[in-house]
């Protein structure tokens, strides 16, 4: 059975995990009207630190704005809640989940319900399995497309978006793949079920743009920044499906997935069939932020 940490922050107070509940008639449960973040804290040589906490919470407020949700707490208050939850549960390497949702207060689609807010956190290692970071995973192109830009905004991290992610991830796993990759409504590459995607050609990184119905990930932005700093060229561009088969290397990234190599797509081997040199270098730079080998000149590590 799953072991849950003891404490959750909900609507201004820290309470026991079992008491952090909501009503069955909450708007969000029926209509997907929630916005959330996934954030990691790491055990660094200078103590536990939350990676890009401020940037994640800025995105939370952007997601809320898109859905006219006025959060009853400031960004600083939610940041303090994140720190408190990590501290109170005695966590260091963990996953943090701030979530805001339309609560009990009306059943119409445009109901102005109260907005509930919670922050949970639990210990977390590599998301796609411990070997995934080393050996890479297999992936398939999903039979499910990402939602088109004029249907549901991919730039908001909203609960309802993850119905699409569930279809993509569940189909992939049912068919024996580690993860699913979706095409956009244009037919061009979009992203993984819960990860952004990078292809390597001739030592340069190619990644899909915001116009490909992606969530513009904070890990994606971090890797682009680290790569450019290192003199590795990064190109945001449209990418056709077959480039997945032709790339020298492919990897996925996200808060949970971190930097995960893709060793095969649709049963076709990618490059040498294991993490290539550019992927390894990007992994080193990224994980270096947390073991002190990469200098954090951007202030991304926010102490707990
Ligand atoms: N795309 C989707 C659909 C996601 O759910 C995530 C995970 N939040 C990402 C990309 C990666 O974003 P980030 O690096 O900010 O975690």
CSV table of C-alpha atoms and ligand atoms in Angstrom, one decimal:
chain,number,residue,atom,x,y,z
A,1,UNK,CA,0.0,0.0,0.0
A,2,UNK,CA,1.1,3.6,-0.7
A,3,UNK,CA,2.7,5.3,2.2
A,4,UNK,CA,1.5,8.9,2.4
A,5,UNK,CA,3.3,11.8,4.1
A,6,UNK,CA,1.7,13.1,7.2
A,7,UNK,CA,0.8,16.7,6.3
A,8,UNK,CA,-1.0,18.7,3.6
A,9,UNK,CA,-1.5,22.4,3.3
A,10,UNK,CA,-5.1,23.3,2.5
A,11,UNK,CA,-6.8,26.7,2.4
A,12,UNK,CA,-4.3,28.3,4.8
A,13,UNK,CA,-3.6,25.6,7.3
A,14,UNK,CA,-1.5,22.5,7.5
A,15,UNK,CA,-3.6,19.4,8.3
A,16,UNK,CA,-3.2,15.7,8.5
A,17,UNK,CA,-3.2,14.0,5.1
A,18,UNK,CA,-6.5,12.2,5.7
A,19,UNK,CA,-8.3,15.4,6.5
A,20,UNK,CA,-7.3,17.2,3.3
A,21,UNK,CA,-10.6,16.5,1.5
A,22,UNK,CA,-13.1,18.2,-0.8
A,23,UNK,CA,-16.8,17.8,-1.4
A,24,UNK,CA,-18.1,15.3,-4.0
A,25,UNK,CA,-20.0,18.2,-5.7
A,26,UNK,CA,-16.9,20.3,-6.2
A,27,UNK,CA,-17.0,21.9,-9.6
A,28,UNK,CA,-13.5,20.6,-10.5
A,29,UNK,CA,-14.4,16.9,-9.9
A,30,UNK,CA,-17.2,17.1,-12.6
A,31,UNK,CA,-15.6,19.5,-15.1
A,32,UNK,CA,-11.8,19.3,-14.7
A,33,UNK,CA,-11.7,22.9,-13.5
A,34,UNK,CA,-8.4,22.8,-11.6
A,35,UNK,CA,-5.0,24.2,-12.3
A,36,UNK,CA,-1.9,22.7,-10.8
A,37,UNK,CA,1.9,22.5,-10.8
A,38,UNK,CA,4.4,19.7,-10.4
A,39,UNK,CA,7.6,20.9,-8.7
A,40,UNK,CA,10.7,19.0,-7.4
A,41,UNK,CA,12.8,19.6,-4.4
A,42,UNK,CA,16.3,18.2,-4.3
A,43,UNK,CA,18.8,17.4,-1.6
A,44,UNK,CA,21.7,19.7,-2.6
A,45,UNK,CA,25.1,20.1,-0.8
A,46,UNK,CA,23.6,23.3,0.7
A,47,UNK,CA,20.4,21.6,1.9
A,48,UNK,CA,17.0,20.9,0.5
A,49,UNK,CA,16.1,23.3,-2.4
A,50,UNK,CA,13.0,23.7,-4.5
A,51,UNK,CA,13.8,23.9,-8.2
A,52,UNK,CA,12.4,27.1,-9.8
A,53,UNK,CA,9.6,27.4,-7.3
A,54,UNK,CA,8.8,31.0,-8.2
A,55,UNK,CA,8.6,30.2,-12.0
A,56,UNK,CA,6.3,27.2,-11.3
A,57,UNK,CA,4.0,29.4,-9.2
A,58,UNK,CA,4.0,32.1,-11.8
A,59,UNK,CA,2.8,29.5,-14.3
A,60,UNK,CA,0.1,28.4,-11.8
A,61,UNK,CA,-1.2,32.0,-11.7
A,62,UNK,CA,-1.0,32.1,-15.5
A,63,UNK,CA,-3.0,28.9,-15.8
A,64,UNK,CA,-5.6,30.3,-13.3
A,65,UNK,CA,-5.9,33.6,-15.2
A,66,UNK,CA,-6.8,31.7,-18.4
A,67,UNK,CA,-9.7,30.1,-16.6
A,68,UNK,CA,-10.8,33.2,-14.7
A,69,UNK,CA,-9.8,31.6,-11.4
A,70,UNK,CA,-8.8,34.2,-8.8
A,71,UNK,CA,-6.7,32.5,-6.3
A,72,UNK,CA,-7.4,33.7,-2.7
A,73,UNK,CA,-3.6,33.5,-1.8
A,74,UNK,CA,-0.6,35.4,-3.2
A,75,UNK,CA,2.2,33.7,-5.0
A,76,UNK,CA,4.4,34.4,-1.9
A,77,UNK,CA,1.8,32.7,0.4
A,78,UNK,CA,1.7,29.6,-1.8
A,79,UNK,CA,5.5,29.6,-2.0
A,80,UNK,CA,5.6,29.6,1.8
A,81,UNK,CA,3.0,26.8,1.9
A,82,UNK,CA,5.3,24.8,-0.4
A,83,UNK,CA,8.3,25.3,1.9
A,84,UNK,CA,6.2,24.5,4.9
A,85,UNK,CA,4.9,21.2,3.5
A,86,UNK,CA,8.4,20.1,2.6
A,87,UNK,CA,9.7,21.0,6.1
A,88,UNK,CA,6.8,19.7,8.1
A,89,UNK,CA,7.0,16.3,6.4
A,90,UNK,CA,10.7,16.1,6.8
A,91,UNK,CA,11.3,15.8,3.0
A,92,UNK,CA,14.3,16.6,0.9
A,93,UNK,CA,14.1,14.9,-2.5
A,94,UNK,CA,10.4,15.2,-3.2
A,95,UNK,CA,7.6,16.1,-5.6
A,96,UNK,CA,5.4,19.1,-4.7
A,97,UNK,CA,1.8,19.4,-6.0
A,98,UNK,CA,0.2,22.8,-5.6
A,99,UNK,CA,-3.4,22.6,-6.9
A,100,UNK,CA,-6.2,25.1,-7.1
A,101,UNK,CA,-9.7,24.2,-8.0
A,102,UNK,CA,-13.3,25.4,-8.4
A,103,UNK,CA,-14.9,24.1,-5.2
A,104,UNK,CA,-18.5,23.8,-4.0
A,105,UNK,CA,-20.6,26.7,-5.1
A,106,UNK,CA,-22.5,26.1,-8.2
A,107,UNK,CA,-23.0,23.5,-10.9
A,108,UNK,CA,-23.2,25.7,-14.0
A,109,UNK,CA,-20.2,25.7,-16.4
A,110,UNK,CA,-19.7,29.4,-15.7
A,111,UNK,CA,-20.4,29.3,-12.0
A,112,UNK,CA,-18.3,31.6,-9.9
A,113,UNK,CA,-17.4,29.1,-7.2
A,114,UNK,CA,-14.9,29.6,-4.4
A,115,UNK,CA,-11.4,28.6,-5.3
A,116,UNK,CA,-9.8,26.0,-3.0
A,117,UNK,CA,-6.0,25.7,-2.8
A,118,UNK,CA,-3.9,22.8,-1.5
A,119,UNK,CA,-0.2,21.9,-1.5
A,120,UNK,CA,0.9,18.3,-1.1
A,121,UNK,CA,4.4,16.8,-1.3
A,122,UNK,CA,5.8,13.3,-1.2
A,123,UNK,CA,9.1,11.6,-1.7
A,124,UNK,CA,10.0,11.0,-5.3
A,125,UNK,CA,12.8,9.4,-7.3
A,126,UNK,CA,12.9,9.0,-11.1
A,127,UNK,CA,9.4,9.0,-12.5
A,128,UNK,CA,9.8,6.6,-15.4
A,129,UNK,CA,11.7,4.0,-13.4
A,130,UNK,CA,15.2,4.1,-11.9
A,131,UNK,CA,16.9,2.5,-15.0
A,132,UNK,CA,15.2,5.0,-17.4
A,133,UNK,CA,17.7,7.8,-16.8
A,134,UNK,CA,20.5,5.5,-17.8
A,135,UNK,CA,19.2,3.1,-20.4
A,136,UNK,CA,16.4,5.2,-21.8
A,137,UNK,CA,12.8,4.1,-22.5
A,138,UNK,CA,10.9,3.1,-25.5
A,139,UNK,CA,8.1,5.3,-26.9
A,140,UNK,CA,5.4,5.2,-29.5
A,141,UNK,CA,3.6,7.9,-31.5
A,142,UNK,CA,0.1,7.9,-30.0
A,143,UNK,CA,-3.1,7.3,-32.0
A,144,UNK,CA,-4.5,10.2,-29.9
A,145,UNK,CA,-3.7,13.7,-31.1
A,146,UNK,CA,-3.0,16.6,-28.8
A,147,UNK,CA,-5.9,19.1,-28.6
A,148,UNK,CA,-5.8,21.8,-31.2
A,149,UNK,CA,-4.9,25.4,-30.0
A,150,UNK,CA,-8.4,26.7,-30.5
A,151,UNK,CA,-10.0,23.9,-28.4
A,152,UNK,CA,-8.2,23.8,-25.1
A,153,UNK,CA,-5.1,25.9,-24.3
A,154,UNK,CA,-2.0,23.7,-24.0
A,155,UNK,CA,-0.2,26.6,-22.2
A,156,UNK,CA,-2.4,26.2,-19.1
A,157,UNK,CA,-1.6,23.4,-16.8
A,158,UNK,CA,-5.2,22.5,-16.1
A,159,UNK,CA,-6.7,19.3,-14.7
A,160,UNK,CA,-8.9,18.7,-17.7
A,161,UNK,CA,-5.9,18.7,-20.1
A,162,UNK,CA,-4.7,15.5,-18.5
A,163,UNK,CA,-7.6,13.5,-19.9
A,164,UNK,CA,-5.6,13.8,-23.2
A,165,UNK,CA,-2.4,12.8,-21.3
A,166,UNK,CA,-4.1,9.8,-19.8
A,167,UNK,CA,-5.3,8.5,-23.2
A,168,UNK,CA,-1.8,8.9,-24.6
A,169,UNK,CA,0.1,7.4,-21.6
A,170,UNK,CA,-2.4,4.5,-21.0
A,171,UNK,CA,-2.4,3.5,-24.7
A,172,UNK,CA,1.4,3.5,-24.8
A,173,UNK,CA,1.7,1.4,-21.6
A,174,UNK,CA,-1.0,-1.0,-22.7
A,175,UNK,CA,1.0,-1.6,-25.9
A,176,UNK,CA,4.2,-2.2,-23.9
A,177,UNK,CA,5.9,1.2,-24.5
A,178,UNK,CA,7.4,3.3,-21.8
A,179,UNK,CA,5.7,6.5,-22.9
A,180,UNK,CA,3.5,8.0,-25.7
A,181,UNK,CA,4.4,10.9,-27.9
A,182,UNK,CA,1.5,12.9,-29.5
A,183,UNK,CA,1.3,14.7,-32.8
A,184,UNK,CA,-0.3,18.2,-32.8
A,185,UNK,CA,-3.5,18.9,-34.8
A,186,UNK,CA,-1.1,20.0,-37.6
A,187,UNK,CA,0.2,16.4,-37.9
A,188,UNK,CA,3.6,17.6,-36.7
A,189,UNK,CA,5.3,16.5,-33.4
A,190,UNK,CA,3.9,18.0,-30.2
A,191,UNK,CA,5.2,16.4,-27.0
A,192,UNK,CA,5.0,13.4,-24.7
A,193,UNK,CA,2.0,12.6,-22.4
A,194,UNK,CA,3.6,14.7,-19.7
A,195,UNK,CA,7.0,15.6,-21.1
A,196,UNK,CA,8.5,17.9,-23.7
A,197,UNK,CA,10.7,16.4,-26.4
A,198,UNK,CA,14.2,17.1,-27.8
A,199,UNK,CA,15.8,15.6,-30.9
A,200,UNK,CA,19.6,15.8,-31.6
A,201,UNK,CA,20.9,16.3,-35.1
A,202,UNK,CA,24.6,16.9,-35.7
A,203,UNK,CA,25.2,17.9,-32.1
A,204,UNK,CA,22.4,20.5,-32.0
A,205,UNK,CA,19.1,20.3,-30.0
A,206,UNK,CA,15.8,20.6,-31.9
A,207,UNK,CA,12.6,21.0,-29.9
A,208,UNK,CA,9.0,21.7,-30.7
A,209,UNK,CA,7.7,25.3,-30.3
A,210,UNK,CA,4.7,26.6,-28.3
A,211,UNK,CA,2.6,26.6,-31.5
A,212,UNK,CA,2.8,22.7,-31.5
A,213,UNK,CA,0.3,22.6,-28.6
A,214,UNK,CA,2.9,21.9,-25.9
A,215,UNK,CA,3.0,22.9,-22.3
A,216,UNK,CA,6.1,25.2,-22.4
A,217,UNK,CA,7.9,23.2,-19.7
A,218,UNK,CA,10.2,24.7,-17.1
A,219,UNK,CA,12.6,21.8,-17.5
A,220,UNK,CA,12.5,22.5,-21.3
A,221,UNK,CA,13.4,26.1,-20.6
A,222,UNK,CA,16.1,25.1,-18.1
A,223,UNK,CA,17.7,22.7,-20.6
A,224,UNK,CA,17.6,25.3,-23.4
A,225,UNK,CA,19.4,27.7,-21.1
A,226,UNK,CA,22.0,25.2,-19.9
A,227,UNK,CA,22.7,24.0,-23.5
A,228,UNK,CA,23.1,27.5,-24.9
A,229,UNK,CA,25.4,28.4,-22.0
A,230,UNK,CA,27.5,25.4,-23.0
A,231,UNK,CA,27.7,26.5,-26.6
A,232,UNK,CA,25.2,23.8,-27.8
A,233,UNK,CA,22.9,25.1,-30.5
A,234,UNK,CA,19.1,24.9,-29.7
A,235,UNK,CA,16.5,25.3,-32.4
A,236,UNK,CA,12.8,25.6,-31.6
A,237,UNK,CA,11.0,24.4,-34.7
A,238,UNK,CA,8.3,22.4,-36.4
A,239,UNK,CA,9.3,18.7,-36.5
A,240,UNK,CA,7.7,16.0,-38.6
A,241,UNK,CA,7.1,12.6,-37.1
A,242,UNK,CA,9.7,10.8,-39.1
A,243,UNK,CA,12.5,12.9,-37.6
A,244,UNK,CA,12.0,10.8,-34.5
A,245,UNK,CA,13.4,7.8,-36.5
A,246,UNK,CA,16.2,9.8,-38.1
A,247,UNK,CA,17.5,11.7,-35.1
A,248,UNK,CA,20.9,10.8,-33.6
A,249,UNK,CA,19.4,11.0,-30.2
A,250,UNK,CA,16.0,11.7,-28.7
A,251,UNK,CA,15.1,12.6,-25.1
A,252,UNK,CA,12.1,13.7,-23.1
A,253,UNK,CA,12.1,16.2,-20.2
A,254,UNK,CA,9.8,17.3,-17.5
A,255,UNK,CA,9.8,17.9,-13.7
A,256,UNK,CA,8.9,14.2,-13.1
A,257,UNK,CA,10.8,12.7,-16.1
A,258,UNK,CA,13.8,15.0,-15.6
A,259,UNK,CA,16.0,14.1,-18.6
A,260,UNK,CA,15.0,10.7,-19.9
A,261,UNK,CA,16.6,9.2,-23.1
A,262,UNK,CA,14.4,7.5,-25.7
A,263,UNK,CA,16.1,4.4,-27.1
A,264,UNK,CA,13.4,3.5,-29.6
A,265,UNK,CA,10.3,5.0,-31.2
A,266,UNK,CA,7.6,2.8,-32.7
A,267,UNK,CA,9.9,-0.1,-32.5
A,268,UNK,CA,12.7,1.6,-34.5
A,269,UNK,CA,16.0,2.1,-32.7
A,270,UNK,CA,17.0,5.7,-32.1
A,271,UNK,CA,20.7,6.3,-32.9
A,272,UNK,CA,22.9,3.8,-31.1
A,273,UNK,CA,19.9,2.6,-29.0
A,274,UNK,CA,21.1,4.1,-25.7
A,275,UNK,CA,21.7,7.6,-24.3
A,276,UNK,CA,24.0,9.4,-26.7
A,277,UNK,CA,26.7,11.9,-25.9
A,278,UNK,CA,24.6,15.1,-26.2
A,279,UNK,CA,21.9,13.6,-24.0
A,280,UNK,CA,24.5,12.5,-21.4
A,281,UNK,CA,26.0,16.0,-21.4
A,282,UNK,CA,22.6,17.6,-20.9
A,283,UNK,CA,21.9,15.1,-18.1
A,284,UNK,CA,25.2,16.1,-16.5
A,285,UNK,CA,24.5,19.8,-16.7
A,286,UNK,CA,21.0,19.4,-15.4
A,287,UNK,CA,21.7,17.0,-12.5
A,288,UNK,CA,24.8,19.1,-11.8
A,289,UNK,CA,22.5,21.8,-10.6
A,290,UNK,CA,21.6,19.5,-7.7
A,291,UNK,CA,25.0,18.0,-6.8
A,292,UNK,CA,26.9,21.3,-7.0
A,293,UNK,CA,28.7,20.6,-10.3
A,294,UNK,CA,26.7,23.1,-12.4
A,295,UNK,CA,26.9,26.7,-11.1
A,296,UNK,CA,23.3,28.0,-10.5
A,297,UNK,CA,23.9,31.4,-11.9
A,298,UNK,CA,20.1,31.9,-12.4
A,299,UNK,CA,19.0,31.5,-8.8
A,300,UNK,CA,16.9,28.4,-9.7
A,301,UNK,CA,17.5,26.6,-6.5
A,302,UNK,CA,15.3,28.2,-3.9
A,303,UNK,CA,16.2,27.0,-0.4
A,304,UNK,CA,13.5,25.3,1.7
B,1,LIG,N1,4.2,18.8,-21.1
B,1,LIG,C1,3.2,18.3,-20.3
B,1,LIG,C2,1.9,17.9,-20.9
B,1,LIG,C3,3.4,18.1,-18.9
B,1,LIG,O1,2.4,17.7,-18.1
B,1,LIG,C4,4.6,18.5,-18.4
B,1,LIG,C5,4.9,18.3,-16.9
B,1,LIG,N2,4.5,19.4,-16.2
B,1,LIG,C6,5.6,19.0,-19.2
B,1,LIG,C7,5.4,19.1,-20.6
B,1,LIG,C8,7.0,19.4,-18.7
B,1,LIG,O2,6.8,20.6,-17.9
B,1,LIG,P1,7.8,20.9,-16.7
B,1,LIG,O3,9.2,20.8,-17.2
B,1,LIG,O4,7.4,22.3,-16.4
B,1,LIG,O5,7.5,20.0,-15.6
